[in-house]
Amino acid sequence: LSTKAKSDFTAKVANATTKDAVASIVSDAKVADALVGTKEDAKSTIDEFKFLSNTVKSELKTKVEAAKTEADVKSVVDYATQANEDAKQLQDVQAESIEAINAMTHLTQEQKDAFISKINESNLISEVKSIRANAVTENKLAEAKANAVSAINALTHLSDNEKTSFKDKVAATKADDAISSIVSEAKTRDTVIASQYTAVTRIMGLEYLSDSRKSEFVLQIQNATDESSIQQILDAAASEEPAAKE
């Protein structure tokens, strides 16, 4: 007990008129003294928590000091204990998430920094996990885009302008399935161009078809957008060759 508290209890005892009153005052003094010890122990316990900020510790110790019963003190300590465990878990999840994001090979440093900043600002484990999931999604999308660009660059019949156009579409897309569709479209276009080259070579190789007629067929082939149409034009040209021979 503090000096003042002792003095107050002593004064009460001096003013007591019965043995029962004195016994009650002494009992109250012992309870009060025990509560002081409990509070000091509680504050020491709170100070030892590694994952609580000094501000939070100060607030909790103020609540301890204001407590009127040992049960109230215990309630504050229990809350502090749980808060410390939660803070540790949050820091662990944050550290794991930051490490995972730094290891992502298809995010730019700017993207990584943005995700990490959000993680550091978050106070919720669920939110940190959500941020990490978003980073994983972005990394996968970036990887898919990089693979798509490589696939488009490897196509041998597309012009540079056509390749650029397809790659611009890849860069602008936000979904994996859309990227697959763009690459498929590019490959189809590359195949059509290859078929056009082959078809034009065959038409130009026809011995009896007139040059003007060949030019007409070549123009049709150049305007064709699929292999089936190219084959039909090629067949039509070949069918005219016997008559042209006569």
CSV table of N, CA, C and O in Angstrom, one decimal, residues 33-96:
chain,number,residue,atom,x,y,z
A,33,ASP,N,-4.1,-4.1,-0.4
A,33,ASP,CA,-2.6,-4.3,-0.6
A,33,ASP,C,-2.4,-5.4,-1.6
A,33,ASP,O,-1.4,-5.3,-2.4
A,34,ALA,N,-3.2,-6.5,-1.6
A,34,ALA,CA,-3.0,-7.6,-2.5
A,34,ALA,C,-3.3,-7.1,-4.0
A,34,ALA,O,-2.7,-7.5,-4.9
A,35,LEU,N,-4.3,-6.2,-4.1
A,35,LEU,CA,-4.7,-5.6,-5.4
A,35,LEU,C,-3.5,-4.8,-6.0
A,35,LEU,O,-3.2,-4.9,-7.2
A,36,VAL,N,-2.8,-4.1,-5.1
A,36,VAL,CA,-1.7,-3.3,-5.5
A,36,VAL,C,-0.6,-4.2,-6.1
A,36,VAL,O,0.0,-4.0,-7.2
A,37,GLY,N,-0.4,-5.3,-5.4
A,37,GLY,CA,0.6,-6.3,-5.9
A,37,GLY,C,0.2,-6.9,-7.2
A,37,GLY,O,1.1,-7.1,-8.1
A,38,THR,N,-1.0,-7.2,-7.3
A,38,THR,CA,-1.5,-7.8,-8.5
A,38,THR,C,-1.4,-6.9,-9.7
A,38,THR,O,-1.0,-7.3,-10.8
A,39,LYS,N,-1.7,-5.6,-9.4
A,39,LYS,CA,-1.5,-4.6,-10.5
A,39,LYS,C,-0.1,-4.4,-11.0
A,39,LYS,O,0.2,-4.3,-12.2
A,40,GLU,N,0.8,-4.4,-10.0
A,40,GLU,CA,2.3,-4.3,-10.3
A,40,GLU,C,2.7,-5.5,-11.2
A,40,GLU,O,3.5,-5.4,-12.1
A,41,ASP,N,2.3,-6.7,-10.8
A,41,ASP,CA,2.6,-7.9,-11.5
A,41,ASP,C,2.0,-7.8,-12.9
A,41,ASP,O,2.7,-8.2,-13.9
A,42,ALA,N,0.8,-7.3,-13.0
A,42,ALA,CA,0.1,-7.2,-14.3
A,42,ALA,C,0.9,-6.3,-15.3
A,42,ALA,O,1.1,-6.5,-16.4
A,43,LYS,N,1.3,-5.1,-14.7
A,43,LYS,CA,2.0,-4.1,-15.5
A,43,LYS,C,3.3,-4.7,-16.0
A,43,LYS,O,3.8,-4.4,-17.1
A,44,SER,N,4.0,-5.4,-15.1
A,44,SER,CA,5.3,-6.1,-15.5
A,44,SER,C,5.1,-7.1,-16.6
A,44,SER,O,5.9,-7.2,-17.6
A,45,THR,N,4.0,-7.8,-16.5
A,45,THR,CA,3.6,-8.8,-17.5
A,45,THR,C,3.4,-8.1,-18.9
A,45,THR,O,3.9,-8.6,-19.9
A,46,ILE,N,2.7,-7.0,-18.9
A,46,ILE,CA,2.3,-6.3,-20.1
A,46,ILE,C,3.6,-5.7,-20.7
A,46,ILE,O,3.8,-5.7,-21.9
A,47,ASP,N,4.5,-5.2,-19.9
A,47,ASP,CA,5.8,-4.7,-20.4
A,47,ASP,C,6.6,-5.7,-21.1
A,47,ASP,O,7.4,-5.4,-22.0
A,48,GLU,N,6.5,-7.0,-20.7
A,48,GLU,CA,7.3,-8.0,-21.3
A,48,GLU,C,6.8,-8.5,-22.7
A,48,GLU,O,7.5,-9.2,-23.4
A,49,PHE,N,5.6,-8.1,-23.0
A,49,PHE,CA,5.0,-8.5,-24.3
A,49,PHE,C,5.8,-7.8,-25.5
A,49,PHE,O,5.9,-6.6,-25.6
A,50,LYS,N,6.3,-8.6,-26.4
A,50,LYS,CA,7.3,-8.1,-27.4
A,50,LYS,C,6.5,-7.6,-28.6
A,50,LYS,O,7.2,-6.8,-29.4
A,51,PHE,N,5.3,-7.9,-28.8
A,51,PHE,CA,4.7,-7.6,-30.1
A,51,PHE,C,3.6,-6.5,-29.9
A,51,PHE,O,2.9,-6.2,-30.9
A,52,LEU,N,3.5,-5.9,-28.7
A,52,LEU,CA,2.7,-4.8,-28.5
A,52,LEU,C,3.5,-3.5,-28.6
A,52,LEU,O,4.6,-3.4,-28.1
A,53,SER,N,2.9,-2.4,-29.2
A,53,SER,CA,3.6,-1.1,-29.2
A,53,SER,C,3.6,-0.5,-27.8
A,53,SER,O,2.8,-0.9,-27.0
A,54,ASN,N,4.5,0.4,-27.6
A,54,ASN,CA,4.5,1.1,-26.4
A,54,ASN,C,3.3,1.9,-26.1
A,54,ASN,O,2.8,2.0,-24.9
A,55,THR,N,2.6,2.4,-27.1
A,55,THR,CA,1.4,3.1,-26.9
A,55,THR,C,0.3,2.2,-26.4
A,55,THR,O,-0.4,2.5,-25.5
A,56,VAL,N,0.2,1.0,-27.0
A,56,VAL,CA,-0.8,0.0,-26.6
A,56,VAL,C,-0.5,-0.5,-25.1
A,56,VAL,O,-1.4,-0.6,-24.3
A,57,LYS,N,0.8,-0.7,-24.9
A,57,LYS,CA,1.1,-1.1,-23.5
A,57,LYS,C,0.7,-0.1,-22.5
A,57,LYS,O,0.2,-0.4,-21.4
A,58,SER,N,1.0,1.2,-22.8
A,58,SER,CA,0.6,2.3,-21.9
A,58,SER,C,-0.9,2.3,-21.6
A,58,SER,O,-1.3,2.5,-20.5
A,59,GLU,N,-1.7,2.2,-22.7
A,59,GLU,CA,-3.1,2.2,-22.5
A,59,GLU,C,-3.6,1.0,-21.7
A,59,GLU,O,-4.5,1.2,-20.8
A,60,LEU,N,-3.0,-0.1,-21.9
A,60,LEU,CA,-3.4,-1.3,-21.1
A,60,LEU,C,-3.0,-1.1,-19.6
A,60,LEU,O,-3.8,-1.5,-18.7
A,61,LYS,N,-1.8,-0.6,-19.3
A,61,LYS,CA,-1.4,-0.4,-17.9
A,61,LYS,C,-2.3,0.7,-17.3
A,61,LYS,O,-2.5,0.6,-16.0
A,62,THR,N,-2.8,1.6,-18.0
A,62,THR,CA,-3.7,2.6,-17.4
A,62,THR,C,-5.0,1.9,-17.0
A,62,THR,O,-5.6,2.2,-16.0
A,63,LYS,N,-5.4,1.0,-17.8
A,63,LYS,CA,-6.6,0.2,-17.5
A,63,LYS,C,-6.4,-0.7,-16.2
A,63,LYS,O,-7.3,-0.8,-15.4
A,64,VAL,N,-5.2,-1.2,-16.1
A,64,VAL,CA,-4.9,-2.0,-15.0
A,64,VAL,C,-4.9,-1.1,-13.7
A,64,VAL,O,-5.5,-1.5,-12.7
A,65,GLU,N,-4.3,0.1,-13.8
A,65,GLU,CA,-4.3,1.0,-12.7
A,65,GLU,C,-5.7,1.4,-12.2
A,65,GLU,O,-6.0,1.6,-11.0
A,66,ALA,N,-6.6,1.5,-13.2
A,66,ALA,CA,-8.0,1.9,-12.9
A,66,ALA,C,-8.9,0.8,-12.4
A,66,ALA,O,-10.0,1.0,-11.9
A,67,ALA,N,-8.4,-0.5,-12.5
A,67,ALA,CA,-9.2,-1.6,-12.1
A,67,ALA,C,-9.5,-1.6,-10.6
A,67,ALA,O,-8.7,-1.2,-9.8
A,68,LYS,N,-10.7,-2.1,-10.3
A,68,LYS,CA,-11.1,-2.0,-8.9
A,68,LYS,C,-11.0,-3.4,-8.2
A,68,LYS,O,-11.1,-3.5,-6.9
A,69,THR,N,-10.9,-4.4,-9.0
A,69,THR,CA,-10.8,-5.8,-8.4
A,69,THR,C,-9.7,-6.6,-9.1
A,69,THR,O,-9.3,-6.2,-10.2
A,70,GLU,N,-9.3,-7.7,-8.5
A,70,GLU,CA,-8.3,-8.5,-9.1
A,70,GLU,C,-8.9,-9.2,-10.4
A,70,GLU,O,-8.2,-9.4,-11.3
A,71,ALA,N,-10.2,-9.4,-10.4
A,71,ALA,CA,-10.8,-10.0,-11.6
A,71,ALA,C,-10.7,-9.0,-12.8
A,71,ALA,O,-10.5,-9.4,-13.9
A,72,ASP,N,-10.9,-7.7,-12.4
A,72,ASP,CA,-10.8,-6.7,-13.5
A,72,ASP,C,-9.3,-6.7,-14.0
A,72,ASP,O,-9.1,-6.5,-15.2
A,73,VAL,N,-8.4,-6.8,-13.1
A,73,VAL,CA,-7.0,-6.8,-13.6
A,73,VAL,C,-6.7,-8.0,-14.5
A,73,VAL,O,-6.1,-7.9,-15.5
A,74,LYS,N,-7.2,-9.2,-14.0
A,74,LYS,CA,-7.0,-10.4,-14.8
A,74,LYS,C,-7.6,-10.2,-16.2
A,74,LYS,O,-7.0,-10.7,-17.2
A,75,SER,N,-8.8,-9.6,-16.3
A,75,SER,CA,-9.4,-9.4,-17.6
A,75,SER,C,-8.5,-8.6,-18.5
A,75,SER,O,-8.4,-8.9,-19.7
A,76,VAL,N,-7.9,-7.5,-18.0
A,76,VAL,CA,-7.0,-6.7,-18.8
A,76,VAL,C,-5.8,-7.5,-19.2
A,76,VAL,O,-5.4,-7.4,-20.4
A,77,VAL,N,-5.2,-8.3,-18.3
A,77,VAL,CA,-4.0,-9.1,-18.7
A,77,VAL,C,-4.4,-10.1,-19.7
A,77,VAL,O,-3.6,-10.4,-20.7
A,78,ASP,N,-5.6,-10.8,-19.6
A,78,ASP,CA,-6.0,-11.7,-20.6
A,78,ASP,C,-6.1,-11.1,-21.9
A,78,ASP,O,-5.7,-11.7,-23.0
A,79,TYR,N,-6.7,-9.9,-22.0
A,79,TYR,CA,-6.9,-9.2,-23.2
A,79,TYR,C,-5.5,-8.9,-23.8
A,79,TYR,O,-5.3,-9.0,-25.0
A,80,ALA,N,-4.6,-8.4,-23.0
A,80,ALA,CA,-3.2,-8.1,-23.5
A,80,ALA,C,-2.5,-9.3,-24.0
A,80,ALA,O,-1.8,-9.2,-25.0
A,81,THR,N,-2.7,-10.4,-23.3
A,81,THR,CA,-2.0,-11.7,-23.8
A,81,THR,C,-2.5,-12.1,-25.2
A,81,THR,O,-1.7,-12.4,-26.0
A,82,GLN,N,-3.8,-12.0,-25.3
A,82,GLN,CA,-4.4,-12.3,-26.6
A,82,GLN,C,-4.0,-11.3,-27.7
A,82,GLN,O,-3.7,-11.7,-28.8
A,83,ALA,N,-3.9,-10.0,-27.3
A,83,ALA,CA,-3.5,-9.0,-28.3
A,83,ALA,C,-2.1,-9.2,-28.7
A,83,ALA,O,-1.7,-9.0,-29.9
A,84,ASN,N,-1.3,-9.6,-27.8
A,84,ASN,CA,0.2,-9.9,-28.1
A,84,ASN,C,0.3,-11.1,-29.0
A,84,ASN,O,1.1,-11.1,-30.0
A,85,GLU,N,-0.5,-12.1,-28.8
A,85,GLU,CA,-0.5,-13.3,-29.7
A,85,GLU,C,-1.0,-13.0,-31.1
A,85,GLU,O,-0.4,-13.4,-32.1
A,86,ASP,N,-2.0,-12.2,-31.1
A,86,ASP,CA,-2.6,-11.8,-32.4
A,86,ASP,C,-1.6,-10.9,-33.2
A,86,ASP,O,-1.4,-11.0,-34.4
A,87,ALA,N,-0.9,-10.0,-32.4
A,87,ALA,CA,0.1,-9.1,-33.1
A,87,ALA,C,1.3,-10.0,-33.6
A,87,ALA,O,1.8,-9.7,-34.7
A,88,LYS,N,1.7,-11.0,-32.9
A,88,LYS,CA,2.8,-11.9,-33.3
A,88,LYS,C,2.4,-12.6,-34.6
A,88,LYS,O,3.1,-12.7,-35.6
A,89,GLN,N,1.1,-13.1,-34.6
A,89,GLN,CA,0.7,-13.9,-35.7
A,89,GLN,C,0.6,-12.9,-36.9
A,89,GLN,O,0.9,-13.3,-38.1
A,90,LEU,N,0.1,-11.7,-36.7
A,90,LEU,CA,0.0,-10.7,-37.8
A,90,LEU,C,1.4,-10.5,-38.4
A,90,LEU,O,1.6,-10.5,-39.6
A,91,GLN,N,2.4,-10.3,-37.5
A,91,GLN,CA,3.8,-10.0,-38.0
A,91,GLN,C,4.3,-11.2,-38.7
A,91,GLN,O,5.0,-11.0,-39.7
A,92,ASP,N,4.0,-12.4,-38.3
A,92,ASP,CA,4.5,-13.6,-38.9
A,92,ASP,C,3.9,-13.7,-40.4
A,92,ASP,O,4.6,-14.0,-41.3
A,93,VAL,N,2.6,-13.5,-40.4
A,93,VAL,CA,1.9,-13.5,-41.7
A,93,VAL,C,2.5,-12.4,-42.7
A,93,VAL,O,2.7,-12.6,-43.9
A,94,GLN,N,2.7,-11.2,-42.1
A,94,GLN,CA,3.2,-10.1,-42.9
A,94,GLN,C,4.6,-10.5,-43.4
A,94,GLN,O,4.9,-10.3,-44.6
A,95,ALA,N,5.5,-11.0,-42.6
A,95,ALA,CA,6.8,-11.4,-43.0
A,95,ALA,C,6.8,-12.5,-44.1
A,95,ALA,O,7.6,-12.4,-45.1
A,96,GLU,N,6.0,-13.5,-43.9
A,96,GLU,CA,5.9,-14.6,-44.9
A,96,GLU,C,5.4,-14.0,-46.2
A,96,GLU,O,5.9,-14.4,-47.3
